[in-house]
PDB file of C-alpha atoms and ligand atoms in Angstrom:
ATOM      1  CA  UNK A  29       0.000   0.000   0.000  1.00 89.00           C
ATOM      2  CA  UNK A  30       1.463   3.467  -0.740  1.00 93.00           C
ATOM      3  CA  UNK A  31       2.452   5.949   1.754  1.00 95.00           C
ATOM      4  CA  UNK A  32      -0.479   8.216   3.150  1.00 98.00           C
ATOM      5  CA  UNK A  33       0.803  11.745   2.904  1.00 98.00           C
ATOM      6  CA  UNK A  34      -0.826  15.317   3.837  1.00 98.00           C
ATOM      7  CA  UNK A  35       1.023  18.313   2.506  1.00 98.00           C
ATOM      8  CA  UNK A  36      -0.025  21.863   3.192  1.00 98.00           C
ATOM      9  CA  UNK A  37       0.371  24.499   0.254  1.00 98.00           C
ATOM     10  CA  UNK A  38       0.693  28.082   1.636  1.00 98.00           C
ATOM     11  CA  UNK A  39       0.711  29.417  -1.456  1.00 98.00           C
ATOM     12  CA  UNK A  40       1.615  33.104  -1.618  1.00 98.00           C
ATOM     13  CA  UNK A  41       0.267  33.778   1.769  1.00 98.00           C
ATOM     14  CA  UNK A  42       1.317  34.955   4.669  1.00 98.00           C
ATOM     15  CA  UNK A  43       5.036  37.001   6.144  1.00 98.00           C
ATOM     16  CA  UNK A  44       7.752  35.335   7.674  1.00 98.00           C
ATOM     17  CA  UNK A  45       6.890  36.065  10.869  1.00 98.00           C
ATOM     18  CA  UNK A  46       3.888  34.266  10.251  1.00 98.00           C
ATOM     19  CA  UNK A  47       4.686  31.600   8.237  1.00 98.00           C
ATOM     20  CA  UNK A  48       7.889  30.600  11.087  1.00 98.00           C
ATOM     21  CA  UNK A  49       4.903  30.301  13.761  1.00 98.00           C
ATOM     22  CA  UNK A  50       2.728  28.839  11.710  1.00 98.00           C
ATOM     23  CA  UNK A  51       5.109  26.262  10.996  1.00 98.00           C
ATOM     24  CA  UNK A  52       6.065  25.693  14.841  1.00 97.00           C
ATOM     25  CA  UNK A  53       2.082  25.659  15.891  1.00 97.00           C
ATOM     26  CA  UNK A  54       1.860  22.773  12.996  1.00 97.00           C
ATOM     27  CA  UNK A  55       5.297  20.810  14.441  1.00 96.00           C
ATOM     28  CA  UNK A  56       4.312  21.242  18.130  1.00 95.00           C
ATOM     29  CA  UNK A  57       0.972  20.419  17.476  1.00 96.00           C
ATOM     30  CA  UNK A  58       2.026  17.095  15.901  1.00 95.00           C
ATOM     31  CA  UNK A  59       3.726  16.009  19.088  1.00 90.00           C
ATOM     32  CA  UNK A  60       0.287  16.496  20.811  1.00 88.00           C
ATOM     33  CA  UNK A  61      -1.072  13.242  19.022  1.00 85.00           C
ATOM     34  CA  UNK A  62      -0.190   9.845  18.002  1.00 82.00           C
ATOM     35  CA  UNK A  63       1.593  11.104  14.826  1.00 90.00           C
ATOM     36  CA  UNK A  64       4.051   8.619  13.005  1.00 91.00           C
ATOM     37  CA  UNK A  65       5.403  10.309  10.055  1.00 93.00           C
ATOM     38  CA  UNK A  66       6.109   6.671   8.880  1.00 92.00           C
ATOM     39  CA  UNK A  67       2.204   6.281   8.826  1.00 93.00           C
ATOM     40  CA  UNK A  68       0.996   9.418   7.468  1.00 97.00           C
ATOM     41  CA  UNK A  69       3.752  12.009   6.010  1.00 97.00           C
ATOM     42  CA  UNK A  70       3.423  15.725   6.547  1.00 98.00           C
ATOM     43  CA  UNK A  71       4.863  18.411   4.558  1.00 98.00           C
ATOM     44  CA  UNK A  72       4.077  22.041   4.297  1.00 98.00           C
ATOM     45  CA  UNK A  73       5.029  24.445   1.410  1.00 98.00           C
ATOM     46  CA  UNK A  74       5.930  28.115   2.541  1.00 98.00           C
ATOM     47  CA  UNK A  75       6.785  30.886  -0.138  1.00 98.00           C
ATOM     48  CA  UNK A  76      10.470  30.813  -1.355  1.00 98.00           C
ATOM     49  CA  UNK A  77      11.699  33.075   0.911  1.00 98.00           C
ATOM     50  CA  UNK A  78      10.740  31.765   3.987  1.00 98.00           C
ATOM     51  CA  UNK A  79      12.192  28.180   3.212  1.00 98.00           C
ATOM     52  CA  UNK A  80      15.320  28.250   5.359  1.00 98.00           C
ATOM     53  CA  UNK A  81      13.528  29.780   8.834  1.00 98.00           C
ATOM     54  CA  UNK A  82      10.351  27.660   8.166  1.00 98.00           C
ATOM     55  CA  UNK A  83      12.994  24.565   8.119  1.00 98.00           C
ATOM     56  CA  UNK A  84      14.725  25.869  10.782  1.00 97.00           C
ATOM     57  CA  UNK A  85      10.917  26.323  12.505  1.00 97.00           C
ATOM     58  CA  UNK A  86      10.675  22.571  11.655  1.00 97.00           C
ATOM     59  CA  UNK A  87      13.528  21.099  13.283  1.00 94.00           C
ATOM     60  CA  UNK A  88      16.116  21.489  10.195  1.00 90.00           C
ATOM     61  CA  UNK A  89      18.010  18.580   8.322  1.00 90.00           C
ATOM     62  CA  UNK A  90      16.158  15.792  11.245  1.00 89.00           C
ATOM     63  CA  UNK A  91      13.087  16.929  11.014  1.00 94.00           C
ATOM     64  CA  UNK A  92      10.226  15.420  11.214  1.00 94.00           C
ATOM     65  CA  UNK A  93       8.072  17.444   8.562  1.00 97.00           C
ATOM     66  CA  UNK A  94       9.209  17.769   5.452  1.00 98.00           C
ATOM     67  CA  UNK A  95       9.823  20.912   3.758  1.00 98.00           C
ATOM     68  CA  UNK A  96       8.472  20.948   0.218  1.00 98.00           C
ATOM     69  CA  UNK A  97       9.084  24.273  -2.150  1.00 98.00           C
ATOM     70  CA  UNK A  98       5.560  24.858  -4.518  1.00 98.00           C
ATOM     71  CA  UNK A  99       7.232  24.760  -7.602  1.00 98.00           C
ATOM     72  CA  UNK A 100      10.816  25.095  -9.535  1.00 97.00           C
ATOM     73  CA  UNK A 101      12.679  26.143 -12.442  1.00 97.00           C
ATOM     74  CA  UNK A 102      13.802  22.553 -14.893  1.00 96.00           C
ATOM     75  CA  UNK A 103      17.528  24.084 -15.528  1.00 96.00           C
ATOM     76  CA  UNK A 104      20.021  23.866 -12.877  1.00 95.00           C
ATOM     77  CA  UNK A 105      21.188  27.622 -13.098  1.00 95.00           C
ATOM     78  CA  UNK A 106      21.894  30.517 -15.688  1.00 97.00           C
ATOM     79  CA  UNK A 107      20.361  33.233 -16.863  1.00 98.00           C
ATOM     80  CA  UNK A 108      16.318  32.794 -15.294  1.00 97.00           C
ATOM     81  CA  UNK A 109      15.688  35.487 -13.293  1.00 97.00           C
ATOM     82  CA  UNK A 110      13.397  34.996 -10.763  1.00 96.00           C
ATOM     83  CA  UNK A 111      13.857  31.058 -11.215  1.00 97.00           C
ATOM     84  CA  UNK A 112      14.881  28.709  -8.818  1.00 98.00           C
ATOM     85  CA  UNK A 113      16.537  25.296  -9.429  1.00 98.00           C
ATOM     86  CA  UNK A 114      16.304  22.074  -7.582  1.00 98.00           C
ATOM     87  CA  UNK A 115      20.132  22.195  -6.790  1.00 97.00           C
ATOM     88  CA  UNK A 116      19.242  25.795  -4.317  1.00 98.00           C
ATOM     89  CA  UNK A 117      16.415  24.280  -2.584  1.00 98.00           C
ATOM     90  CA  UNK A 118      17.766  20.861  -2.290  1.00 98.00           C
ATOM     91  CA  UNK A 119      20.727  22.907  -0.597  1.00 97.00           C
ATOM     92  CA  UNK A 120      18.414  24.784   1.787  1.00 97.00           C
ATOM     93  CA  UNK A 121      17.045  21.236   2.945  1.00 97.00           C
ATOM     94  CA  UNK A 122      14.073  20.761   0.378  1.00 98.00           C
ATOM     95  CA  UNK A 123      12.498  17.358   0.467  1.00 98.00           C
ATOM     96  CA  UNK A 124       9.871  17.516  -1.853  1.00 98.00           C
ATOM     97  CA  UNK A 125       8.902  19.888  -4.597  1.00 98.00           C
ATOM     98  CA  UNK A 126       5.641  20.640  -5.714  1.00 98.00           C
ATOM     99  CA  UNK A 127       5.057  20.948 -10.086  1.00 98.00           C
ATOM    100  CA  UNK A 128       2.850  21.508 -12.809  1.00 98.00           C
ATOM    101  CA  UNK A 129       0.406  22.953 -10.440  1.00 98.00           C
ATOM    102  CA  UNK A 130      -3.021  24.132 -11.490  1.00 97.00           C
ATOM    103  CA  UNK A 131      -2.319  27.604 -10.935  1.00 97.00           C
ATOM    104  CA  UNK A 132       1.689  27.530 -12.099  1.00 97.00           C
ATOM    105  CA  UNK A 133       0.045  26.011 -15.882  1.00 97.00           C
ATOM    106  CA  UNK A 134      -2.734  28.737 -15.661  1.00 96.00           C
ATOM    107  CA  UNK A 135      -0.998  31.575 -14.312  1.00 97.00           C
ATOM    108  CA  UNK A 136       2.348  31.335 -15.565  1.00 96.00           C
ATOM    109  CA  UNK A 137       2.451  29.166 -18.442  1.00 96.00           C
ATOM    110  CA  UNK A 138       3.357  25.880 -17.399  1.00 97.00           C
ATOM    111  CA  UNK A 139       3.153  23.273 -20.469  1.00 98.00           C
ATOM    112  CA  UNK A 140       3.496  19.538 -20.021  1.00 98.00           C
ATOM    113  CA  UNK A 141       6.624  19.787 -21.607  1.00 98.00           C
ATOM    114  CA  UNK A 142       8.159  21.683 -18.741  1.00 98.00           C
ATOM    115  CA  UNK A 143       6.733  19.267 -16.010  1.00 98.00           C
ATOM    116  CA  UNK A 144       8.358  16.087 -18.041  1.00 98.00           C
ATOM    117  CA  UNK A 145      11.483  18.046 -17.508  1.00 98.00           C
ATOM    118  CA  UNK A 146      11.482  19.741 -14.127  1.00 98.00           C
ATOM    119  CA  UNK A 147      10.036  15.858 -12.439  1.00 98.00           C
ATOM    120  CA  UNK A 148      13.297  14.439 -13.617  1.00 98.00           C
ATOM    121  CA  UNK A 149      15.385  16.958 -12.528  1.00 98.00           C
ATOM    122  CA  UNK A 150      13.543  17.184  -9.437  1.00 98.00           C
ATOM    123  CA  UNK A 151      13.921  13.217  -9.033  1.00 98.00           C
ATOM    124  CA  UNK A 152      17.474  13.066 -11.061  1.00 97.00           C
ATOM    125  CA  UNK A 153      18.525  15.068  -7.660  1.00 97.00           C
ATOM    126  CA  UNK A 154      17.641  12.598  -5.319  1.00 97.00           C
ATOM    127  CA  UNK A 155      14.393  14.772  -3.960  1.00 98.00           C
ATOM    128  CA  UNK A 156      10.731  14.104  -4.244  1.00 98.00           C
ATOM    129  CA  UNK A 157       8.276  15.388  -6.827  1.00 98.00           C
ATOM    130  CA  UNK A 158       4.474  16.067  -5.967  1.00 98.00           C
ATOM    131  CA  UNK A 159       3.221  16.344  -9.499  1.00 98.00           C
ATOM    132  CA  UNK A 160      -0.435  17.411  -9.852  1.00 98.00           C
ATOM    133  CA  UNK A 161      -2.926  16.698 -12.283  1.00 98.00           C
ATOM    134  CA  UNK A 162      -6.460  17.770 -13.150  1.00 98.00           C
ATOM    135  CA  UNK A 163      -9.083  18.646 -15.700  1.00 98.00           C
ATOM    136  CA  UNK A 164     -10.881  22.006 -15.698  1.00 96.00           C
ATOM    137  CA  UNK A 165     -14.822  22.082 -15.139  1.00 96.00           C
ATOM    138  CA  UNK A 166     -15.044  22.394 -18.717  1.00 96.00           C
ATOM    139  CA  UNK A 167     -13.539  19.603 -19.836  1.00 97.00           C
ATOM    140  CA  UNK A 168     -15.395  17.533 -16.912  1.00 96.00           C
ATOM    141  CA  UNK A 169     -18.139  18.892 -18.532  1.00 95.00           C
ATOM    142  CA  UNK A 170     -17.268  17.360 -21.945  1.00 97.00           C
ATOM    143  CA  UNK A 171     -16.502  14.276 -20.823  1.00 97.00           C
ATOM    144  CA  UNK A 172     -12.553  14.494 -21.181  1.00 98.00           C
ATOM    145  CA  UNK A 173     -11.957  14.088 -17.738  1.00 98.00           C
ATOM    146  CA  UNK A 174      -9.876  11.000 -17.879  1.00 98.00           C
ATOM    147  CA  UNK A 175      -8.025  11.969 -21.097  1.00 98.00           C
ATOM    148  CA  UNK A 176      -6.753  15.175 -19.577  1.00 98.00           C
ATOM    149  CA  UNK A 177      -5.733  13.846 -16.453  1.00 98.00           C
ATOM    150  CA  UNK A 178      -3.717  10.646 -18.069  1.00 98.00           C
ATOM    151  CA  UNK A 179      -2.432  13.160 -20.872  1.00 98.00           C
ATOM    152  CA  UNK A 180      -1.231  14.754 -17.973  1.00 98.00           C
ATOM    153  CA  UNK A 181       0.532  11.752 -16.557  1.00 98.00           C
ATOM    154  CA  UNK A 182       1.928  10.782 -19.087  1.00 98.00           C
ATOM    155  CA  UNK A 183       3.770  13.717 -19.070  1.00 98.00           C
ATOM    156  CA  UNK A 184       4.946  13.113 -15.308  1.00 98.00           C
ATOM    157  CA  UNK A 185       5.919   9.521 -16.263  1.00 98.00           C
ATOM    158  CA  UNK A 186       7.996  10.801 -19.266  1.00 97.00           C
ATOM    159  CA  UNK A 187      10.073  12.405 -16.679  1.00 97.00           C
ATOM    160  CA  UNK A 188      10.596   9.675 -14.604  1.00 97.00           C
ATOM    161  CA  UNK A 189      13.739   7.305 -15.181  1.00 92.00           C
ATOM    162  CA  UNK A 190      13.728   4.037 -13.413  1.00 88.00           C
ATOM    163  CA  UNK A 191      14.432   3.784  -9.710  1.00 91.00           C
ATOM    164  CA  UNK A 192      12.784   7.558  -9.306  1.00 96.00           C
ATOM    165  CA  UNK A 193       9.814   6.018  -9.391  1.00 97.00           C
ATOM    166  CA  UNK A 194       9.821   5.990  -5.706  1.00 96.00           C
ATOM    167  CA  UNK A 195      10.159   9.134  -5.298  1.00 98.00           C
ATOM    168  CA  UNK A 196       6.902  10.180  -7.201  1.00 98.00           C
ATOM    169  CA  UNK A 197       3.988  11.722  -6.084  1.00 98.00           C
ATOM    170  CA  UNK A 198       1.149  12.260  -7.895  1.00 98.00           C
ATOM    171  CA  UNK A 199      -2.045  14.731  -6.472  1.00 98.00           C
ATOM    172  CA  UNK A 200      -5.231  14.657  -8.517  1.00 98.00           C
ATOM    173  CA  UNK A 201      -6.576  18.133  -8.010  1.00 98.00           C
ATOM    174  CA  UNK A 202      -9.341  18.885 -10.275  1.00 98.00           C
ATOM    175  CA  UNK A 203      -9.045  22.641 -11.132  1.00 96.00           C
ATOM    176  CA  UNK A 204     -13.039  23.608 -10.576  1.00 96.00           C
ATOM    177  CA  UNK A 205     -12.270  22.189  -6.578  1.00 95.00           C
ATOM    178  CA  UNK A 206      -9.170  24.199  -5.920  1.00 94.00           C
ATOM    179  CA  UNK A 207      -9.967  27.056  -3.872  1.00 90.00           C
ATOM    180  CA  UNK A 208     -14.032  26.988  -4.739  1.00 92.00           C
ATOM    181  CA  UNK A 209     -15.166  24.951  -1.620  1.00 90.00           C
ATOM    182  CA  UNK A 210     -16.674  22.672  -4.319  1.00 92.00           C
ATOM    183  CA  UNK A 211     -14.973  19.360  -3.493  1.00 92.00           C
ATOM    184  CA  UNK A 212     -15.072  16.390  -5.240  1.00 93.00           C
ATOM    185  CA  UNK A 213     -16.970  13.925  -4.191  1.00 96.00           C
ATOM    186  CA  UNK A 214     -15.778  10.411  -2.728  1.00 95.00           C
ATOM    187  CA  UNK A 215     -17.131   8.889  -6.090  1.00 96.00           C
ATOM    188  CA  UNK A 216     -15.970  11.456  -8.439  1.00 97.00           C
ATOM    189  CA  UNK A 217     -12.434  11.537  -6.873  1.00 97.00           C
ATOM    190  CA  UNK A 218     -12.154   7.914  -5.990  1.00 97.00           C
ATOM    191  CA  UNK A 219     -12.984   7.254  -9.986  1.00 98.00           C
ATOM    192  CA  UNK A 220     -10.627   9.527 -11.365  1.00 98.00           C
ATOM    193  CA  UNK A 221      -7.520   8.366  -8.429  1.00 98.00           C
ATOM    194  CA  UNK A 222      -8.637   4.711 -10.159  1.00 98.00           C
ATOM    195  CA  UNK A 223      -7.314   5.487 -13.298  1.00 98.00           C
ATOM    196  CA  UNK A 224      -4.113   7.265 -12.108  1.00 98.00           C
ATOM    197  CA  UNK A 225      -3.605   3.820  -9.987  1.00 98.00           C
ATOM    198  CA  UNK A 226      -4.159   1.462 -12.628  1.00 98.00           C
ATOM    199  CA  UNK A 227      -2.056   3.733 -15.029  1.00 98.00           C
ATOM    200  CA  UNK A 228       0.908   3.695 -12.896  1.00 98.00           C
ATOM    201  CA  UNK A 229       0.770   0.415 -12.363  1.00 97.00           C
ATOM    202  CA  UNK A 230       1.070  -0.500 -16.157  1.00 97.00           C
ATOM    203  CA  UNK A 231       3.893   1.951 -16.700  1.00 97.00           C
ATOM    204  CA  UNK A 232       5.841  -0.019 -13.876  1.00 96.00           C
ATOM    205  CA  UNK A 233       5.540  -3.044 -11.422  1.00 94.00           C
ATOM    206  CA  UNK A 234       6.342  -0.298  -8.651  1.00 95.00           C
ATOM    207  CA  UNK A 235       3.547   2.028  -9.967  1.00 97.00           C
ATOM    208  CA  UNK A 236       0.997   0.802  -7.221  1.00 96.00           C
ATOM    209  CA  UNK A 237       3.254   2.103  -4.727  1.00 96.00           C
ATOM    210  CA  UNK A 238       3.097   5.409  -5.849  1.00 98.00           C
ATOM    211  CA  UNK A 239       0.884   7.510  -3.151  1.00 98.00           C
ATOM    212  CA  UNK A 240      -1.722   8.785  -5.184  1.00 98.00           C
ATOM    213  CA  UNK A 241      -3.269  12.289  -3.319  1.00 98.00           C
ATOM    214  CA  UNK A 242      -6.579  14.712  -3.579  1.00 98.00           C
ATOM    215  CA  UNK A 243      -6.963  18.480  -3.091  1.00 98.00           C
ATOM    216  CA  UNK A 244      -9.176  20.714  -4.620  1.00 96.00           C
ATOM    217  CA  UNK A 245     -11.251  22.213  -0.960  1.00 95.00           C
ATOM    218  CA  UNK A 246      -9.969  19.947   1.727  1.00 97.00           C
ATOM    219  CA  UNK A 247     -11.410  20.699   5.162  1.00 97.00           C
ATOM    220  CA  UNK A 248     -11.868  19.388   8.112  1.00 98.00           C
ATOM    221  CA  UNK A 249     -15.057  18.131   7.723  1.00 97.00           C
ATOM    222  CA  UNK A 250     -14.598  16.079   4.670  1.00 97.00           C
ATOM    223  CA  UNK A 251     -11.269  15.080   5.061  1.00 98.00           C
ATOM    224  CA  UNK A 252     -12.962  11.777   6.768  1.00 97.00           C
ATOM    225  CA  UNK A 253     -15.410  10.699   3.651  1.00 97.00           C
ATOM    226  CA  UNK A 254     -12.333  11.272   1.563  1.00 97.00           C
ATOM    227  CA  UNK A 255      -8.743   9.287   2.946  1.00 97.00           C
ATOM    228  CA  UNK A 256     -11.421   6.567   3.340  1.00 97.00           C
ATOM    229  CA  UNK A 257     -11.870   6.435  -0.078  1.00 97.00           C
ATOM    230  CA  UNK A 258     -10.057   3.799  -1.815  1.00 96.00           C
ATOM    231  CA  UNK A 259      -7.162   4.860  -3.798  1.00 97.00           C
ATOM    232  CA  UNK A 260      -7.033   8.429  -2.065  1.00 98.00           C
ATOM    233  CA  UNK A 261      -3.936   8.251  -0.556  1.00 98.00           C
ATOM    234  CA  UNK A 262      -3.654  11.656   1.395  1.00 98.00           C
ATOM    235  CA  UNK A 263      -4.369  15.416   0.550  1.00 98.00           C
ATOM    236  CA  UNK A 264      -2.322  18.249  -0.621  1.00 98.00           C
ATOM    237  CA  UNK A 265      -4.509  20.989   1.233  1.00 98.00           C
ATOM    238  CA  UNK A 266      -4.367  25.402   0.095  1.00 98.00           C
ATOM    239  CA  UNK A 267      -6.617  27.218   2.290  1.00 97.00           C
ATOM    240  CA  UNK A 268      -7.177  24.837   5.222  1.00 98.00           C
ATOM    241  CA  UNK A 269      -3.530  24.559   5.609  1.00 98.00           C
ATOM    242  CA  UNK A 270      -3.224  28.404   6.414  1.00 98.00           C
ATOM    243  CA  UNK A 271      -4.516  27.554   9.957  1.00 98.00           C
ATOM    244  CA  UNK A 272      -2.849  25.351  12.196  1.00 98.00           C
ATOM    245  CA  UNK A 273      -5.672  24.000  13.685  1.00 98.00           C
ATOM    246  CA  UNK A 274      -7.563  22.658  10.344  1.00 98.00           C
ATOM    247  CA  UNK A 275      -4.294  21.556   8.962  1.00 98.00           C
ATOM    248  CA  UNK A 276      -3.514  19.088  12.036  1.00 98.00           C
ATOM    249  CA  UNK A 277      -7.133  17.967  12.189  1.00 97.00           C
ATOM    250  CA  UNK A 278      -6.761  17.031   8.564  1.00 98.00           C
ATOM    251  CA  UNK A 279      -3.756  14.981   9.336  1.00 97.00           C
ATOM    252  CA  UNK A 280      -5.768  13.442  12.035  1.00 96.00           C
ATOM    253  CA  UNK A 281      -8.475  12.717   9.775  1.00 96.00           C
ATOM    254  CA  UNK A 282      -5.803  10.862   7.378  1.00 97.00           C
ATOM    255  CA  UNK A 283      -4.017   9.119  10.298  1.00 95.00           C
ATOM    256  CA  UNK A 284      -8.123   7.667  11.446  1.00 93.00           C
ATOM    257  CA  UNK A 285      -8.152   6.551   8.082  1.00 92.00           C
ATOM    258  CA  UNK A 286      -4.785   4.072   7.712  1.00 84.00           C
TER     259      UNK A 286
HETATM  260  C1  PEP B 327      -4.200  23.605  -3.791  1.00 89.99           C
HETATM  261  O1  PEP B 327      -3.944  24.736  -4.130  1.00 89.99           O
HETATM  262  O2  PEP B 327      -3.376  22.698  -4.030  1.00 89.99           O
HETATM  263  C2  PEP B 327      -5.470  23.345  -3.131  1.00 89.99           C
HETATM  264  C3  PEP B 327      -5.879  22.126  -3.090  1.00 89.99           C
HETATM  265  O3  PEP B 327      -6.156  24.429  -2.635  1.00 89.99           O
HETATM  266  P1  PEP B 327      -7.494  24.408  -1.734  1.00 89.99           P
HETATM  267  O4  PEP B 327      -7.313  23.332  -0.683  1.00 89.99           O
HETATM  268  O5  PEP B 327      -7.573  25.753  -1.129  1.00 89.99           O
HETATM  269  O6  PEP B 327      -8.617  24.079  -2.646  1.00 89.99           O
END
């Protein structure tokens, strides 16, 4: 069975100030329950900036929640400004990086072609990639949910080069859920993490070990129906991770689940 994850994605919220005591209310508060990071893996996902004191926050190189960067740059340095590589946050104790999200294809012109190239050199450095996939309420709408989504992943698996298989992540986050309050349902979420599983698992004997994880409005309240869901593996979580309170309730709601 994969590993159950929860990672929080700040987005660009919050100063450093807050974001360093946000990040200590989330690691003290896991010490305040039976958490296992070998059960259910947490990560959270400040701004670029705040990446070294949020580690720091965390417990640095031993800690116990992983610090995950919400996107980078596919080349390893030169002349991007305003990019960052995998080498730099890999070298400010980066774990796990977050690409080809929703908004970073929408926003800023994120192709598929870039996220074949920045999972391998996310992976080709040793780190983990938390690639995300997900059809727009249009497409639902036109029935191309499931070719979007394994277009998509096809893309990821392009990137991926043997033994880095283990270090995939893949989050199914269906753009009309993300930041709406319009989740998925169990059975509209645990059809579309089916065809991601059984997908993975043709492209490689290891493929069913790849944790498989939803976002797209993850609260507190649903978090439950959800990880109980077969083949939902976790949650990447936006908004509700902003608080430290919903975000640890959600990882309680995961850790109920496994
Ligand atoms: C996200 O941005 O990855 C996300 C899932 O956001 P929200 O939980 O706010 O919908």
């Amino acid at each position: 069975m994969p590993q159950r994850l929860v990672i929080g994605n700040w987005k660009l919220h919050l100063t450093a100030a807050e974001a360093v005591a946000l990040a200590s209310a989330v690691a003290e508060g896991l010490g305040g329950f039976e958490w296992d990071p070998a059960r259910v893996g947490v990560g959270i996902a400040p701004s670029y900036p705040f990446l070294v004191p949020v580690g720091q926050a965390i417990g640095g190189a031993d800690a116990r929640v992983d610090l995950v960067a919400q996107a980078c740059h596919p080349e390893p340095q030169g002349a991007f400004t305003g990019a960052v590589s995998v080498e730099q946050l890999a070298s400010v104790g980066v774990r796990r990086v977050i690409v080809g999200h929703s908004e970073r294809r929408r926003v800023f012109g994120v192709d598929d072609p870039q996220v074949t190239r920045t999972v391998n050199r996310v992976l080709g450095a040793g780190l983990s990639a938390v690639a995300c996939v997900g059809e727009t309420l249009a497409e639902r709408d036109s029935g191309r949910a499931r070719e979007v989504v394994l277009g998509q992943l096809d893309a990821v698996l392009e990137g991926v080069k043997g033994s880095a298989l283990g270090r995939l992540i893949v989050a199914y986050e269906p753009v009309w859920a993300i930041g709406t309050g319009q989740v998925a349902t169990p059975a509209q979420a645990g059809e579309v993490h089916g065809w991601i599983h059984e997908r993975l698992a043709s492209f490689d004997p290891n493929g069913s070990q790849v944790p498989v994880l939803y976002g797209g409005s993850v609260k507190p309240g649903n978090i439950a129906e959800l990880a109980s869901t077969p083949g939902i593996d976790g949650a990447l979580v936006g908004g509700a991770s902003l608080e430290a309170e919903s975000f640890l309730k959600i990882v309680q709601g995961v850790l109920k689940a496994s």
